[in-house]
CSV table of C-alpha atoms and ligand atoms in Angstrom, one decimal:
chain,number,residue,atom,x,y,z
H,475,MET,CA,130.2,108.8,79.4
H,476,PRO,CA,127.8,106.0,80.0
H,477,LEU,CA,124.1,106.8,79.9
H,478,ILE,CA,121.7,105.3,82.5
H,479,VAL,CA,117.9,105.5,82.2
H,480,GLN,CA,116.3,105.1,85.6
H,481,LYS,CA,112.6,104.8,86.4
H,482,TYR,CA,111.1,105.5,89.8
H,483,GLY,CA,107.6,104.2,90.5
H,484,GLY,CA,104.7,105.8,92.5
H,485,THR,CA,105.6,104.4,96.0
H,486,SER,CA,109.3,105.4,95.4
H,487,VAL,CA,108.2,109.1,95.0
H,488,GLY,CA,105.3,108.7,97.4
H,489,SER,CA,106.3,111.5,99.8
H,490,ALA,CA,108.6,114.5,100.0
H,491,GLU,CA,111.1,112.4,102.0
H,492,ARG,CA,111.0,109.7,99.3
H,493,ILE,CA,111.5,112.2,96.5
H,494,LYS,CA,114.5,113.5,98.3
H,495,ASN,CA,115.8,109.9,98.6
H,496,VAL,CA,115.3,109.4,94.8
H,497,ALA,CA,117.1,112.7,94.1
H,498,LYS,CA,120.1,111.4,96.2
H,499,ARG,CA,120.2,108.2,94.1
H,500,ILE,CA,120.1,110.1,90.9
H,501,VAL,CA,122.9,112.4,92.1
H,502,GLU,CA,125.0,109.4,93.2
H,503,THR,CA,124.6,107.8,89.8
H,504,GLN,CA,125.7,111.1,88.1
H,505,ARG,CA,128.7,111.4,90.5
H,506,GLU,CA,129.8,107.9,89.5
H,507,GLY,CA,130.4,109.4,86.1
H,508,CYS,CA,127.1,108.7,84.2
H,509,HIS,CA,124.6,110.7,82.3
H,510,VAL,CA,121.2,110.2,83.9
H,511,VAL,CA,117.7,110.3,82.4
H,512,ALA,CA,115.2,109.6,85.2
H,513,VAL,CA,111.6,108.7,84.3
H,514,ILE,CA,109.2,109.5,87.2
H,515,SER,CA,105.7,108.2,88.0
H,516,ALA,CA,103.0,110.1,89.7
H,517,MET,CA,103.2,110.0,93.5
H,518,ALA,CA,101.5,106.9,94.9
H,519,GLY,CA,97.7,107.2,94.8
H,520,VAL,CA,97.6,110.3,92.7
H,521,THR,CA,96.5,108.7,89.4
H,522,ASP,CA,93.8,106.7,91.3
H,523,ASN,CA,92.6,109.9,92.9
H,524,LEU,CA,92.4,111.7,89.6
H,525,ILE,CA,90.4,108.9,88.1
H,526,LYS,CA,88.0,108.9,91.1
H,527,LEU,CA,87.6,112.7,90.7
H,528,SER,CA,86.9,112.4,87.0
H,529,ARG,CA,84.1,109.9,87.7
H,530,GLU,CA,82.5,112.4,90.0
H,531,MET,CA,82.2,114.7,87.0
H,532,SER,CA,80.9,112.0,84.7
H,533,ALA,CA,80.1,108.3,84.8
H,534,ASP,CA,82.0,107.9,81.5
H,535,PRO,CA,84.5,110.8,81.3
H,536,ASP,CA,85.8,112.0,77.9
H,537,LYS,CA,89.0,110.1,77.3
H,538,ARG,CA,90.8,113.1,75.8
H,539,GLU,CA,90.1,115.1,78.9
H,540,LEU,CA,91.0,112.1,81.1
H,541,ASP,CA,94.5,112.0,79.5
H,542,VAL,CA,95.0,115.8,80.0
H,543,LEU,CA,94.1,115.2,83.6
H,544,LEU,CA,96.1,112.1,84.3
H,545,ALA,CA,99.3,113.4,82.7
H,546,THR,CA,99.4,116.1,85.4
H,547,GLY,CA,100.2,113.5,88.1
H,548,GLU,CA,103.6,112.7,86.4
H,549,GLN,CA,104.3,116.3,85.6
H,550,ALA,CA,103.9,117.3,89.3
H,551,ALA,CA,106.2,114.5,90.4
H,552,THR,CA,108.9,115.3,87.8
H,553,ALA,CA,109.0,119.0,88.7
H,554,LEU,CA,109.4,118.1,92.4
H,555,THR,CA,112.1,115.6,91.7
H,556,SER,CA,114.0,118.1,89.6
H,557,MET,CA,113.8,120.7,92.4
H,558,ALA,CA,115.2,118.1,94.8
H,559,VAL,CA,118.1,117.2,92.5
H,560,ASN,CA,118.8,120.9,91.9
H,561,SER,CA,118.9,121.6,95.6
H,562,LEU,CA,121.7,119.0,95.9
H,563,GLY,CA,123.8,121.1,93.6
H,564,VAL,CA,123.3,119.2,90.4
H,565,LYS,CA,121.8,120.7,87.3
H,566,ALA,CA,118.4,119.0,86.6
H,567,ILE,CA,115.5,119.9,84.3
H,568,SER,CA,112.0,118.3,84.1
H,569,ILE,CA,110.4,117.7,80.7
H,570,SER,CA,107.0,116.3,79.6
H,571,GLY,CA,106.5,113.1,77.5
H,572,ALA,CA,105.9,115.3,74.5
H,573,GLU,CA,109.1,117.2,75.0
H,574,ALA,CA,110.9,113.8,75.4
H,575,GLY,CA,109.8,113.1,71.8
H,576,ILE,CA,107.3,110.4,72.5
H,577,LEU,CA,104.9,110.3,69.6
H,578,THR,CA,101.8,108.1,70.0
H,579,ASP,CA,98.7,107.0,68.1
H,580,ARG,CA,95.3,108.6,69.1
H,581,PHE,CA,94.0,105.9,71.4
H,582,HIS,CA,93.5,108.0,74.5
H,583,THR,CA,94.2,106.3,77.9
H,584,LYS,CA,96.0,103.3,76.2
H,585,ALA,CA,98.0,104.9,73.4
H,586,ARG,CA,100.7,103.0,71.7
H,587,ILE,CA,104.1,104.6,70.9
H,588,ALA,CA,104.5,105.3,67.2
H,589,ASN,CA,107.9,106.9,67.2
H,590,ILE,CA,110.5,108.4,69.6
H,591,SER,CA,112.8,111.3,68.7
H,592,PRO,CA,114.5,112.3,72.0
H,593,LYS,CA,116.5,115.2,70.4
H,594,GLN,CA,115.8,117.6,73.3
H,595,ILE,CA,117.0,115.0,75.8
H,596,GLN,CA,120.2,114.5,73.9
H,597,GLU,CA,120.9,118.2,73.7
H,598,LEU,CA,120.2,118.6,77.5
H,599,LEU,CA,122.5,115.7,78.3
H,600,GLU,CA,125.3,117.4,76.2
H,601,GLU,CA,124.8,120.4,78.4
H,602,ASP,CA,125.3,118.1,81.5
H,603,TYR,CA,121.7,118.2,82.7
H,604,VAL,CA,120.2,115.3,84.6
H,605,VAL,CA,117.0,115.0,82.6
H,606,ILE,CA,113.8,114.2,84.5
H,607,VAL,CA,111.1,112.9,82.2
H,608,ALA,CA,107.4,112.6,83.1
H,609,GLY,CA,106.4,108.9,82.6
H,610,PHE,CA,103.2,107.4,81.2
H,611,GLN,CA,102.5,110.1,78.6
H,612,GLY,CA,103.1,111.1,75.0
H,613,GLN,CA,101.6,113.3,72.3
H,614,THR,CA,99.8,112.6,69.0
H,615,ALA,CA,101.0,114.0,65.7
H,616,GLU,CA,98.3,116.7,66.2
H,617,GLY,CA,99.8,117.7,69.6
H,618,GLU,CA,97.1,116.1,71.8
H,619,THR,CA,98.3,114.6,75.2
H,620,THR,CA,97.9,110.8,75.5
H,621,THR,CA,98.7,108.3,78.2
H,622,LEU,CA,100.2,104.8,77.8
H,623,GLY,CA,97.9,102.7,79.9
H,624,ARG,CA,98.2,102.0,83.7
H,625,GLY,CA,101.8,101.3,84.8
H,626,GLY,CA,102.9,103.1,81.6
H,627,SER,CA,106.0,104.8,83.1
H,628,ASP,CA,107.7,101.5,82.7
H,629,LEU,CA,107.1,101.8,79.0
H,630,THR,CA,108.4,105.3,78.9
H,631,ALA,CA,111.7,104.2,80.5
H,632,ILE,CA,112.2,101.2,78.3
H,633,ALA,CA,111.3,103.0,75.1
H,634,LEU,CA,113.7,105.9,76.0
H,635,ALA,CA,116.5,103.5,76.9
H,636,GLY,CA,116.0,101.8,73.5
H,637,ALA,CA,115.8,105.1,71.6
H,638,LEU,CA,118.8,106.6,73.4
H,639,ASN,CA,120.8,103.4,73.2
H,640,ALA,CA,121.4,103.6,76.9
H,641,ASP,CA,124.1,101.6,78.6
H,642,ALA,CA,121.6,100.5,81.3
H,643,CYS,CA,118.0,100.7,82.2
H,644,GLN,CA,117.0,100.4,85.8
H,645,ILE,CA,113.4,100.2,87.1
H,646,PHE,CA,113.3,101.2,90.7
H,647,THR,CA,110.3,100.0,92.7
H,648,ASP,CA,109.0,99.1,96.1
H,649,VAL,CA,110.2,95.4,96.0
H,650,ASP,CA,113.7,94.0,95.6
H,651,GLY,CA,113.1,92.7,92.1
H,652,VAL,CA,110.9,90.2,90.3
H,653,PHE,CA,109.9,87.4,92.7
H,654,THR,CA,108.7,83.9,92.1
H,655,CYS,CA,105.3,85.1,93.1
H,656,ASP,CA,103.9,88.4,94.3
H,657,PRO,CA,105.6,88.6,97.8
H,658,ARG,CA,102.5,90.2,99.1
H,659,ILE,CA,100.6,87.0,98.4
H,660,VAL,CA,103.3,84.4,99.1
H,661,GLY,CA,105.5,85.4,102.0
H,662,GLY,CA,108.2,82.9,101.1
H,663,ALA,CA,108.5,84.1,97.5
H,664,LYS,CA,112.1,84.4,96.3
H,665,LYS,CA,113.8,87.1,94.3
H,666,ILE,CA,114.8,85.9,90.9
H,667,ASP,CA,118.3,87.1,89.8
H,668,GLU,CA,117.7,86.7,86.0
H,669,ILE,CA,114.6,86.2,84.0
H,670,ALA,CA,114.0,85.8,80.2
H,671,TYR,CA,111.7,88.4,78.5
H,672,ASP,CA,109.3,85.6,77.5
H,673,GLU,CA,108.9,84.4,81.1
H,674,LEU,CA,108.4,87.9,82.5
H,675,LEU,CA,106.0,88.6,79.6
H,676,GLU,CA,103.9,85.6,80.6
H,677,MET,CA,104.0,86.5,84.3
H,678,THR,CA,103.0,90.1,83.7
H,679,GLY,CA,100.4,89.2,81.2
H,680,ALA,CA,99.0,86.8,83.8
H,681,GLY,CA,98.6,89.5,86.4
H,682,ALA,CA,102.0,90.2,88.0
H,683,LYS,CA,101.9,93.9,88.1
H,684,VAL,CA,105.6,94.4,88.9
H,685,MET,CA,106.1,95.6,85.3
H,686,GLN,CA,103.6,96.9,82.7
H,687,SER,CA,103.2,93.9,80.3
H,688,ARG,CA,103.4,96.2,77.3
H,689,SER,CA,106.7,97.5,78.4
H,690,VAL,CA,108.2,94.0,78.6
H,691,GLU,CA,106.8,93.3,75.1
H,692,PHE,CA,108.6,96.5,73.9
H,693,ALA,CA,111.8,95.5,75.6
H,694,LYS,CA,111.8,92.1,74.0
H,695,LYS,CA,111.0,93.5,70.6
H,696,PHE,CA,113.9,96.0,70.7
H,697,GLY,CA,116.3,94.0,72.9
H,698,VAL,CA,116.3,96.4,75.8
H,699,GLU,CA,117.8,94.7,78.8
H,700,PHE,CA,116.6,96.1,82.1
H,701,GLU,CA,116.9,95.6,85.8
H,702,VAL,CA,114.0,95.7,88.3
H,703,ARG,CA,115.4,96.7,91.7
H,704,SER,CA,114.5,98.4,95.0
H,705,SER,CA,114.6,102.2,95.3
H,706,PHE,CA,115.1,101.8,99.1
H,707,LYS,CA,118.1,99.4,99.1
H,708,PRO,CA,121.4,99.3,97.3
H,709,ALA,CA,121.2,95.5,96.4
H,710,ARG,CA,121.0,94.3,92.8
H,711,GLY,CA,117.6,93.3,91.6
H,712,THR,CA,116.4,91.1,88.7
H,713,LEU,CA,118.0,91.3,85.2
H,714,THR,CA,115.6,90.8,82.3
H,715,LYS,CA,117.1,89.6,79.0
H,716,GLU,CA,116.6,87.3,76.1
H,717,GLU,CA,118.4,84.3,77.6
H,718,THR,CA,119.3,83.4,81.1
H,719,ALA,CA,121.9,80.8,82.3
H,720,ASN,CA,120.5,77.2,82.2
H,721,MET,CA,117.1,78.6,81.5
H,722,GLU,CA,115.8,75.2,80.2
H,723,ASP,CA,116.7,73.6,83.6
H,724,VAL,CA,114.3,75.8,85.6
H,725,VAL,CA,111.0,74.2,85.0
H,726,VAL,CA,108.8,76.7,86.8
H,727,ARG,CA,110.2,80.3,87.1
H,728,GLY,CA,107.2,81.9,88.7
H,729,ILE,CA,103.5,82.0,89.6
H,730,SER,CA,101.0,84.8,88.9
H,731,LEU,CA,97.6,85.5,90.1
H,732,ASP,CA,95.0,87.6,88.2
H,733,ARG,CA,92.1,88.5,90.4
H,734,ASN,CA,88.7,90.0,89.8
H,735,GLN,CA,88.0,87.8,86.8
H,736,ALA,CA,84.7,86.5,85.5
H,737,LYS,CA,83.8,83.4,83.6
H,738,VAL,CA,81.3,83.4,80.8
H,739,THR,CA,79.9,80.2,79.2
H,740,ILE,CA,77.6,80.0,76.2
H,741,ASP,CA,75.8,76.7,76.2
H,742,ASP,CA,74.9,74.6,73.2
H,743,VAL,CA,76.2,76.9,70.4
H,744,SER,CA,75.6,75.5,66.9
H,745,ASP,CA,78.8,73.7,65.8
H,746,VAL,CA,79.1,75.5,62.5
H,747,PRO,CA,81.7,77.9,61.0
H,748,GLY,CA,81.4,81.5,61.8
H,749,VAL,CA,79.7,81.3,65.2
H,750,ALA,CA,82.8,81.9,67.3
H,751,GLY,CA,83.8,84.8,65.1
H,752,ARG,CA,80.3,86.4,65.6
H,753,ILE,CA,80.5,86.0,69.4
H,754,PHE,CA,84.0,87.3,69.9
H,755,SER,CA,83.8,90.2,67.3
H,756,THR,CA,80.8,91.5,69.3
H,757,ILE,CA,82.9,91.5,72.5
H,758,ALA,CA,86.0,92.9,70.7
H,759,GLU,CA,84.1,95.8,69.2
H,760,ALA,CA,83.3,97.0,72.7
H,761,GLY,CA,87.0,96.9,73.6
H,762,ILE,CA,86.6,94.1,76.1
H,763,ILE,CA,89.7,92.0,76.5
H,764,VAL,CA,89.0,88.3,76.4
H,765,ASP,CA,91.5,85.9,78.0
H,766,MET,CA,91.2,82.1,78.3
H,767,ILE,CA,88.9,80.7,75.6
H,768,VAL,CA,87.8,77.0,75.9
H,769,GLN,CA,85.5,75.3,73.4
H,770,SER,CA,84.3,71.8,74.3
H,771,VAL,CA,84.3,68.9,71.9
H,772,GLY,CA,81.1,69.2,69.9
H,773,LYS,CA,78.2,66.8,70.7
H,774,HIS,CA,75.0,66.5,68.6
H,775,ASP,CA,76.0,69.4,66.4
H,776,THR,CA,76.4,71.8,69.4
H,777,THR,CA,79.3,72.9,71.5
H,778,ASP,CA,79.9,75.0,74.7
H,779,ILE,CA,82.2,78.1,74.6
H,780,SER,CA,83.7,79.5,77.8
H,781,PHE,CA,86.0,82.4,78.3
H,782,THR,CA,87.2,84.8,81.0
H,783,ILE,CA,87.0,88.6,81.1
H,784,HIS,CA,87.7,91.2,83.8
H,785,GLU,CA,84.8,91.3,86.3
H,786,ASN,CA,84.2,95.0,85.6
H,787,ASP,CA,83.3,94.1,82.0
H,788,LEU,CA,80.8,91.5,82.9
H,789,ASP,CA,77.6,93.6,82.8
H,790,SER,CA,78.5,95.1,79.4
H,791,ALA,CA,79.5,91.6,78.0
H,792,LYS,CA,76.1,90.2,79.2
H,793,LYS,CA,74.2,93.1,77.5
H,794,LEU,CA,76.1,92.7,74.3
H,795,LEU,CA,75.8,89.0,74.1
H,796,MET,CA,72.1,88.5,74.8
H,797,PRO,CA,71.0,89.3,71.2
H,798,VAL,CA,73.9,87.2,69.8
H,799,ILE,CA,72.8,84.2,71.9
H,800,GLU,CA,69.4,84.2,70.1
H,801,GLU,CA,71.0,84.7,66.7
H,802,VAL,CA,73.4,81.7,67.0
H,803,LYS,CA,70.6,79.6,68.6
H,804,ALA,CA,72.6,78.9,71.8
H,805,ALA,CA,70.7,77.4,74.8
H,806,GLY,CA,71.8,80.2,77.2
H,807,LEU,CA,74.5,82.3,78.8
H,808,VAL,CA,75.9,81.4,82.2
H,809,THR,CA,78.2,83.9,84.0
H,810,LYS,CA,80.2,83.7,87.2
H,811,GLY,CA,82.1,86.5,88.8
H,812,GLY,CA,84.5,86.1,91.7
H,813,VAL,CA,87.0,83.8,90.0
H,814,ALA,CA,90.8,84.2,89.7
H,815,LYS,CA,93.3,82.9,87.2
H,816,LEU,CA,96.5,81.2,88.5
H,817,SER,CA,99.3,80.8,86.1
H,818,VAL,CA,102.5,78.8,86.3
H,819,VAL,CA,105.3,80.0,84.0
H,820,GLY,CA,108.7,78.7,83.0
H,821,ILE,CA,110.7,78.2,79.8
H,822,GLY,CA,111.8,74.8,81.1
H,823,MET,CA,108.2,73.5,80.5
H,824,ARG,CA,109.2,73.3,76.8
H,825,SER,CA,111.4,70.4,77.6
H,826,HIS,CA,109.9,68.9,80.8
H,827,SER,CA,106.8,66.8,81.0
H,828,GLY,CA,104.4,66.4,83.9
H,829,VAL,CA,104.1,70.0,85.0
H,830,ALA,CA,100.3,70.1,84.3
H,831,ALA,CA,99.8,66.8,86.2
H,832,ARG,CA,101.7,68.1,89.2
H,833,LEU,CA,99.7,71.4,89.3
H,834,PHE,CA,96.3,69.7,88.9
H,835,ASP,CA,97.3,67.0,91.5
H,836,CYS,CA,98.4,69.7,94.0
H,837,LEU,CA,95.2,71.7,93.7
H,838,GLY,CA,93.0,68.5,93.7
H,839,LYS,CA,94.6,67.3,97.0
H,840,ALA,CA,93.8,70.6,98.5
H,841,GLY,CA,90.1,70.4,97.4
H,842,ILE,CA,90.5,73.3,95.0
H,843,ASN,CA,88.3,72.9,92.0
H,844,ILE,CA,89.7,73.9,88.6
H,845,GLN,CA,87.0,75.6,86.4
H,846,LEU,CA,89.0,76.2,83.2
H,847,ILE,CA,92.4,75.3,81.9
H,848,SER,CA,94.5,76.8,79.2
H,849,THR,CA,98.2,76.4,78.2
H,850,SER,CA,100.8,78.0,76.1
H,851,GLU,CA,104.3,76.7,75.4
H,852,ILE,CA,105.7,78.1,78.6
H,853,LYS,CA,102.5,78.6,80.8
H,854,ILE,CA,99.7,76.6,82.3
H,855,ALA,CA,96.8,78.7,83.6
H,856,VAL,CA,93.8,77.6,85.6
H,857,VAL,CA,90.6,79.4,86.8
H,858,VAL,CA,89.7,78.8,90.4
H,859,ASP,CA,87.3,80.4,92.8
H,860,GLU,CA,88.6,83.7,94.2
H,861,ARG,CA,88.2,82.4,97.7
H,862,ASP,CA,90.8,79.7,96.9
H,863,ALA,CA,93.1,81.9,95.0
H,864,GLU,CA,95.7,82.8,97.6
H,865,ARG,CA,95.8,79.3,99.0
H,866,ALA,CA,96.2,77.9,95.5
H,867,ALA,CA,99.2,80.3,94.9
H,868,GLN,CA,100.9,79.3,98.1
H,869,LEU,CA,100.5,75.6,97.6
H,870,THR,CA,101.6,75.7,94.0
H,871,HIS,CA,104.6,77.8,95.0
H,872,GLN,CA,105.5,75.1,97.5
H,873,GLU,CA,104.8,72.2,95.1
H,874,PHE,CA,107.3,73.6,92.5
H,875,GLY,CA,110.0,74.3,95.2
H,876,LEU,CA,110.1,78.0,94.6
H,877,ALA,CA,110.3,79.1,98.2
H,878,ALA,CA,113.4,80.8,99.5
H,879,LEU,CA,115.4,78.8,102.0
H,880,ALA,CA,115.2,81.7,104.4
H,881,PRO,CA,112.3,84.1,104.3
H,882,THR,CA,113.1,87.0,102.0
H,883,SER,CA,112.4,90.5,103.1
H,884,ALA,CA,110.6,91.6,100.0
H,885,ALA,CA,109.0,94.9,100.5
H,886,THR,CA,109.5,98.1,102.4
H,887,ARG,CA,105.9,98.9,102.9
H,888,PRO,CA,104.1,96.3,104.9
H,889,LEU,CA,103.0,93.2,102.9
H,890,GLY,CA,99.4,93.2,102.2
H,891,SER,CA,99.1,97.0,102.3
G,2239,ADP,P1,105.7,100.9,90.9
G,2239,ADP,O1,104.8,101.9,91.5
G,2239,ADP,O2,107.1,101.0,91.3
G,2239,ADP,O3,105.6,100.9,89.4
G,2239,ADP,P2,104.0,98.6,91.2
G,2239,ADP,O4,103.1,98.7,92.4
G,2239,ADP,O5,103.4,98.9,89.8
G,2239,ADP,O6,105.2,99.5,91.5
G,2239,ADP,O7,104.7,97.2,91.1
G,2239,ADP,C1,105.3,96.7,92.2
G,2239,ADP,C2,104.4,95.7,92.9
G,2239,ADP,O8,104.2,94.5,92.1
G,2239,ADP,C3,105.0,95.1,94.2
G,2239,ADP,O9,104.7,95.9,95.3
G,2239,ADP,C4,104.3,93.7,94.3
G,2239,ADP,O10,103.2,93.7,95.2
G,2239,ADP,C5,103.7,93.5,92.9
G,2239,ADP,N1,104.1,92.2,92.3
G,2239,ADP,C6,103.2,91.4,91.7
G,2239,ADP,N2,103.8,90.3,91.3
G,2239,ADP,C7,105.1,90.4,91.6
G,2239,ADP,C8,106.3,89.6,91.4
G,2239,ADP,N3,106.2,88.4,90.8
G,2239,ADP,N4,107.4,90.0,91.9
G,2239,ADP,C9,107.5,91.2,92.5
G,2239,ADP,N5,106.5,92.0,92.7
G,2239,ADP,C10,105.3,91.6,92.3
G,2240,LIG,N1,100.8,106.8,87.3
G,2240,LIG,C1,100.4,105.9,86.3
G,2240,LIG,C2,99.6,104.7,87.0
G,2240,LIG,O1,99.4,104.8,88.2
G,2240,LIG,C3,101.6,105.3,85.5
G,2240,LIG,C4,102.7,104.6,86.3
G,2240,LIG,O2,102.7,104.7,87.6
G,2240,LIG,O3,103.5,103.9,85.7
G,2240,LIG,O4,99.2,103.8,86.3
G,2241,MG,MG1,104.1,99.9,88.1
């Protein structure tokens, strides 16, 4: 009997009615003759609320305790889903991430999966249970509860689909699939039928939160094909796999926006070996993620180094860097919050020239200033003022001809909510 791993996100299980709807879909899949493992997220808003509550206890809550707390969101939703499936006359059982055999390292709140041994799931499937697994969580070798980073239920589903050698992995969410841009930002964004792992990886890494970036990385590494589709509609969604038809012909597949970024510039740094290492190791030790890094061509034995970080990390970065600025004899530190990163992604860029010129020209004509530029083989990213971000995404979307011919109805909850 074929095995299907399904994942239902927070909005899809956001109310009692929606959980019942999810239960119906699970039962339909089972009645079509499949074994079903369903990975469930916490109900919409629950994880955010738990984080908020924890901050009321402490400005910097203990990460072990935070994981114990956050894991309860998924556990509640799985128990409710299991009850709903049972009440439709189908045998279902809910299990935690630990019971699903997800073993992780000890990095609380962003643990990485070290090993998966889904023996219990396999036994339950043999007994004809629908197995409902709490997403987003695992357990260390010592038996401590861990979580897999925000959006981590995607990773649970993909990792289980890989470990169980499932025949299909379906990620059910509140949009019809992966779109050419977040449909809540660009109304005319179009659903993509097929996308390559590399393209989705660049899009999610650049801020498209439709999938957790780490889960796409895992899928690529282990060759787990998956479909992103709507939990509210029957239509097919977006298939993600290694190669898509004519993938080199599509120059730009999609556009992503990463908001709440900050730009840091260190002026007149000595142009000698070891300085960049000193600066970035200081930031890395504090666990701050650095994104675009640009170093200007050296002049008079000095150079400028700029990079972006999340706006929330700006104060810590400033504090950490002040002593280093003196040490490396830089002229100063200039920071700017309220910027956003716009990324244009497509495998076709490898074989087509002129994409950068078109992007810069389009933004220039609209009077949108580009503050930083970085490129990879299949991505061009620019930093712009947050106030220009949405307009920049809409114009770029138009420039590269990504808009649907007819407006696509993308989301069930109102756009912008
Ligand atoms: P879930 O709770 O199901 O995991 P998420 O909220 O994490 O859902 O992800 C779905 C959301 O991702 C959509 O509501 C949409 O606003 C956003 N999104 C961002 N970029 C894209 C994109 N390129 N295509 C589709 N959705 C996107
Ligand atoms: N509930 C977790 C979060 O909100 C995990 C998930 O939804 O995938 O990040
Ligand atoms: Mg998600």
